[in-house]
GROMACS .gro file of N, CA and C in nm:
model
  255
    1TRP      N    1  -0.963   1.245   1.848
    1TRP     CA    2  -0.799   1.220   1.885
    1TRP      C    3  -0.782   1.157   1.760
    2LEU      N    4  -0.813   1.084   1.724
    2LEU     CA    5  -0.798   0.998   1.574
    2LEU      C    6  -0.766   1.073   1.446
    3ASP      N    7  -0.881   1.144   1.440
    3ASP     CA    8  -0.818   1.226   1.319
    3ASP      C    9  -0.668   1.322   1.373
    4MET      N   10  -0.656   1.318   1.446
    4MET     CA   11  -0.528   1.420   1.491
    4MET      C   12  -0.411   1.305   1.476
    5PHE      N   13  -0.399   1.174   1.538
    5PHE     CA   14  -0.325   1.101   1.524
    5PHE      C   15  -0.284   1.035   1.365
    6ARG      N   16  -0.409   1.030   1.295
    6ARG     CA   17  -0.403   1.012   1.162
    6ARG      C   18  -0.322   1.095   1.108
    7THR      N   19  -0.329   1.252   1.138
    7THR     CA   20  -0.288   1.358   1.060
    7THR      C   21  -0.138   1.366   1.097
    8LEU      N   22  -0.078   1.350   1.211
    8LEU     CA   23   0.032   1.290   1.261
    8LEU      C   24   0.149   1.190   1.195
    9SER      N   25   0.046   1.078   1.219
    9SER     CA   26   0.121   0.949   1.173
    9SER      C   27   0.132   0.970   1.003
   10GLU      N   28   0.103   1.032   0.938
   10GLU     CA   29   0.086   1.065   0.789
   10GLU      C   30   0.269   1.156   0.768
   11THR      N   31   0.266   1.194   0.901
   11THR     CA   32   0.404   1.287   0.872
   11THR      C   33   0.559   1.235   0.932
   12VAL      N   34   0.528   1.098   0.976
   12VAL     CA   35   0.621   1.067   1.013
   12VAL      C   36   0.672   0.917   0.929
   13SER      N   37   0.812   0.878   0.943
   13SER     CA   38   0.824   0.762   0.852
   13SER      C   39   0.810   0.633   0.934
   14ILE      N   40   0.790   0.621   1.047
   14ILE     CA   41   0.755   0.536   1.097
   14ILE      C   42   0.617   0.436   1.069
   15GLY      N   43   0.619   0.350   1.103
   15GLY     CA   44   0.511   0.206   1.103
   15GLY      C   45   0.405   0.258   1.215
   16MET      N   46   0.279   0.303   1.190
   16MET     CA   47   0.169   0.316   1.288
   16MET      C   48   0.056   0.251   1.272
   17VAL      N   49  -0.001   0.230   1.348
   17VAL     CA   50  -0.160   0.144   1.344
   17VAL      C   51  -0.201   0.186   1.471
   18ILE      N   52  -0.360   0.159   1.445
   18ILE     CA   53  -0.438   0.152   1.524
   18ILE      C   54  -0.561   0.018   1.526
   19SER      N   55  -0.598  -0.043   1.642
   19SER     CA   56  -0.645  -0.157   1.644
   19SER      C   57  -0.803  -0.123   1.739
   20ASP      N   58  -0.900  -0.205   1.659
   20ASP     CA   59  -1.021  -0.173   1.772
   20ASP      C   60  -1.009  -0.281   1.884
   21MET      N   61  -1.005  -0.279   2.010
   21MET     CA   62  -0.974  -0.330   2.097
   21MET      C   63  -1.121  -0.392   2.187
   22THR      N   64  -1.221  -0.325   2.121
   22THR     CA   65  -1.356  -0.379   2.160
   22THR      C   66  -1.412  -0.460   2.057
   23VAL      N   67  -1.349  -0.502   1.958
   23VAL     CA   68  -1.413  -0.580   1.832
   23VAL      C   69  -1.314  -0.750   1.855
   24PRO      N   70  -1.377  -0.841   1.888
   24PRO     CA   71  -1.282  -0.977   1.879
   24PRO      C   72  -1.237  -0.977   1.736
   25GLY      N   73  -1.111  -1.020   1.809
   25GLY     CA   74  -0.990  -1.042   1.717
   25GLY      C   75  -0.893  -0.941   1.674
   26ILE      N   76  -0.983  -0.815   1.754
   26ILE     CA   77  -0.891  -0.684   1.757
   26ILE      C   78  -0.832  -0.629   1.605
   27PRO      N   79  -0.894  -0.598   1.542
   27PRO     CA   80  -0.884  -0.571   1.371
   27PRO      C   81  -0.827  -0.450   1.342
   28LEU      N   82  -0.720  -0.433   1.274
   28LEU     CA   83  -0.659  -0.288   1.238
   28LEU      C   84  -0.769  -0.186   1.204
   29VAL      N   85  -0.768  -0.068   1.241
   29VAL     CA   86  -0.878   0.041   1.215
   29VAL      C   87  -0.809   0.131   1.120
   30TYR      N   88  -0.675   0.156   1.143
   30TYR     CA   89  -0.592   0.230   1.036
   30TYR      C   90  -0.467   0.211   1.050
   31ILE      N   91  -0.395   0.212   0.925
   31ILE     CA   92  -0.249   0.215   0.900
   31ILE      C   93  -0.196   0.310   0.826
   32ASN      N   94  -0.084   0.350   0.874
   32ASN     CA   95  -0.001   0.464   0.767
   32ASN      C   96   0.103   0.392   0.658
   33GLU      N   97   0.157   0.535   0.589
   33GLU     CA   98   0.212   0.484   0.471
   33GLU      C   99   0.338   0.407   0.533
   34GLY      N  100   0.415   0.475   0.671
   34GLY     CA  101   0.533   0.430   0.713
   34GLY      C  102   0.501   0.262   0.776
   35PHE      N  103   0.375   0.194   0.799
   35PHE     CA  104   0.401   0.103   0.804
   35PHE      C  105   0.395  -0.026   0.707
   36LYS      N  106   0.317   0.069   0.601
   36LYS     CA  107   0.348  -0.005   0.433
   36LYS      C  108   0.510  -0.039   0.385
   37VAL      N  109   0.558   0.093   0.445
   37VAL     CA  110   0.716   0.068   0.378
   37VAL      C  111   0.766  -0.025   0.465
   38VAL      N  112   0.750  -0.040   0.585
   38VAL     CA  113   0.849  -0.149   0.683
   38VAL      C  114   0.809  -0.276   0.628
   39THR      N  115   0.669  -0.267   0.628
   39THR     CA  116   0.602  -0.433   0.637
   39THR      C  117   0.565  -0.487   0.499
   40GLY      N  118   0.515  -0.354   0.399
   40GLY     CA  119   0.510  -0.455   0.278
   40GLY      C  120   0.334  -0.419   0.263
   41TYR      N  121   0.277  -0.428   0.367
   41TYR     CA  122   0.099  -0.443   0.367
   41TYR      C  123   0.078  -0.297   0.374
   42GLY      N  124  -0.031  -0.270   0.321
   42GLY     CA  125  -0.087  -0.123   0.358
   42GLY      C  126  -0.243  -0.130   0.396
   43LYS      N  127  -0.319  -0.023   0.331
   43LYS     CA  128  -0.463  -0.041   0.383
   43LYS      C  129  -0.537  -0.161   0.345
   44GLU      N  130  -0.485  -0.215   0.282
   44GLU     CA  131  -0.593  -0.346   0.247
   44GLU      C  132  -0.588  -0.409   0.343
   45LYS      N  133  -0.511  -0.448   0.468
   45LYS     CA  134  -0.507  -0.485   0.593
   45LYS      C  135  -0.634  -0.420   0.660
   46ILE      N  136  -0.671  -0.306   0.653
   46ILE     CA  137  -0.758  -0.252   0.761
   46ILE      C  138  -0.898  -0.357   0.769
   47GLY      N  139  -0.913  -0.376   0.864
   47GLY     CA  140  -1.029  -0.499   0.906
   47GLY      C  141  -0.949  -0.651   0.950
   48CYS      N  142  -0.831  -0.662   0.902
   48CYS     CA  143  -0.781  -0.772   0.962
   48CYS      C  144  -0.692  -0.772   1.110
   49SER      N  145  -0.651  -0.859   1.178
   49SER     CA  146  -0.615  -0.846   1.292
   49SER      C  147  -0.414  -0.861   1.270
   50CYS      N  148  -0.367  -0.809   1.339
   50CYS     CA  149  -0.231  -0.789   1.315
   50CYS      C  150  -0.146  -0.925   1.279
   51ARG      N  151  -0.249  -1.025   1.309
   51ARG     CA  152  -0.171  -1.158   1.330
   51ARG      C  153  -0.122  -1.212   1.191
   52PHE      N  154  -0.139  -1.159   1.092
   52PHE     CA  155  -0.102  -1.175   0.939
   52PHE      C  156   0.038  -1.122   0.958
   53LEU      N  157   0.119  -1.073   1.020
   53LEU     CA  158   0.238  -1.068   1.050
   53LEU      C  159   0.316  -1.180   1.110
   54GLN      N  160   0.242  -1.255   1.198
   54GLN     CA  161   0.324  -1.382   1.232
   54GLN      C  162   0.367  -1.484   1.177
   55GLY      N  163   0.465  -1.545   1.214
   55GLY     CA  164   0.510  -1.638   1.144
   55GLY      C  165   0.548  -1.768   1.235
   56LYS      N  166   0.610  -1.862   1.156
   56LYS     CA  167   0.693  -1.971   1.222
   56LYS      C  168   0.745  -1.957   1.365
   57GLU      N  169   0.835  -1.842   1.338
   57GLU     CA  170   0.952  -1.799   1.436
   57GLU      C  171   0.910  -1.694   1.563
   58THR      N  172   0.775  -1.650   1.532
   58THR     CA  173   0.691  -1.547   1.636
   58THR      C  174   0.663  -1.608   1.771
   59GLU      N  175   0.714  -1.566   1.862
   59GLU     CA  176   0.697  -1.622   1.986
   59GLU      C  177   0.526  -1.574   2.025
   60SER      N  178   0.488  -1.690   2.023
   60SER     CA  179   0.352  -1.696   2.051
   60SER      C  180   0.327  -1.691   2.229
   61TYR      N  181   0.410  -1.678   2.301
   61TYR     CA  182   0.406  -1.674   2.379
   61TYR      C  183   0.377  -1.559   2.474
   62LEU      N  184   0.449  -1.466   2.368
   62LEU     CA  185   0.415  -1.301   2.369
   62LEU      C  186   0.292  -1.265   2.364
   63ASN      N  187   0.231  -1.327   2.291
   63ASN     CA  188   0.083  -1.278   2.280
   63ASN      C  189   0.004  -1.239   2.385
   64ASP      N  190   0.024  -1.376   2.500
   64ASP     CA  191  -0.040  -1.358   2.624
   64ASP      C  192  -0.032  -1.247   2.697
   65GLU      N  193   0.144  -1.207   2.709
   65GLU     CA  194   0.201  -1.124   2.772
   65GLU      C  195   0.104  -0.958   2.718
   66ILE      N  196   0.141  -0.956   2.599
   66ILE     CA  197   0.077  -0.824   2.523
   66ILE      C  198  -0.077  -0.793   2.583
   67MET      N  199  -0.130  -0.894   2.540
   67MET     CA  200  -0.283  -0.893   2.592
   67MET      C  201  -0.284  -0.862   2.699
   68ALA      N  202  -0.240  -0.929   2.798
   68ALA     CA  203  -0.239  -0.873   2.951
   68ALA      C  204  -0.207  -0.720   2.979
   69ALA      N  205  -0.129  -0.725   2.953
   69ALA     CA  206  -0.059  -0.583   2.923
   69ALA      C  207  -0.174  -0.478   2.883
   70LEU      N  208  -0.206  -0.505   2.806
   70LEU     CA  209  -0.344  -0.374   2.706
   70LEU      C  210  -0.461  -0.424   2.820
   71GLN      N  211  -0.494  -0.521   2.864
   71GLN     CA  212  -0.601  -0.531   2.943
   71GLN      C  213  -0.597  -0.478   3.074
   72GLN      N  214  -0.483  -0.458   3.145
   72GLN     CA  215  -0.447  -0.392   3.272
   72GLN      C  216  -0.426  -0.240   3.228
   73SER      N  217  -0.390  -0.184   3.113
   73SER     CA  218  -0.335  -0.057   3.071
   73SER      C  219  -0.155  -0.030   3.165
   74GLU      N  220  -0.119  -0.152   3.125
   74GLU     CA  221  -0.002  -0.159   3.167
   74GLU      C  222   0.100  -0.144   3.070
   75SER      N  223   0.239  -0.081   3.108
   75SER     CA  224   0.362  -0.078   3.029
   75SER      C  225   0.410  -0.206   2.984
   76LEU      N  226   0.460  -0.245   2.846
   76LEU     CA  227   0.505  -0.340   2.827
   76LEU      C  228   0.632  -0.299   2.726
   77LEU      N  229   0.745  -0.409   2.742
   77LEU     CA  230   0.844  -0.374   2.602
   77LEU      C  231   0.896  -0.516   2.587
   78VAL      N  232   0.850  -0.592   2.442
   78VAL     CA  233   0.890  -0.720   2.415
   78VAL      C  234   0.938  -0.652   2.260
   79LYS      N  235   1.021  -0.797   2.223
   79LYS     CA  236   1.077  -0.802   2.111
   79LYS      C  237   0.999  -0.907   2.057
   80LEU      N  238   0.922  -0.912   1.942
   80LEU     CA  239   0.838  -1.005   1.910
   80LEU      C  240   0.900  -1.031   1.731
   81HIS      N  241   0.900  -1.145   1.679
   81HIS     CA  242   0.922  -1.182   1.548
   81HIS      C  243   0.844  -1.193   1.452
   82ASN      N  244   0.804  -1.079   1.393
   82ASN     CA  245   0.693  -1.097   1.265
   82ASN      C  246   0.767  -1.050   1.129
   83TYR      N  247   0.679  -1.087   1.014
   83TYR     CA  248   0.742  -1.091   0.886
   83TYR      C  249   0.710  -0.961   0.807
   84LYS      N  250   0.754  -0.983   0.678
   84LYS     CA  251   0.724  -0.887   0.620
   84LYS      C  252   0.644  -0.908   0.480
   85ALA      N  253   0.582  -0.884   0.384
   85ALA     CA  254   0.513  -0.933   0.255
   85ALA      C  255   0.593  -0.985   0.197
   0.00000   0.00000   0.00000
């Protein structure tokens, strides 16, 4: 499924990433070109946690809500303030 996702994600303009939830820090393992266009960060951030997008106005309390939803396989809709390069 990962190869299919990569192929598909390179055909769209929206930013798409994949993180490895089995590794502490949840590092990025895939970043598409759309993510670079939106954020200014590209494949050089593979292996990093996506926390590099956070800053002083990022709603840190939402991180716990996001993690809980992921761990429980639940849907969640939030608006999180992130930063560009």
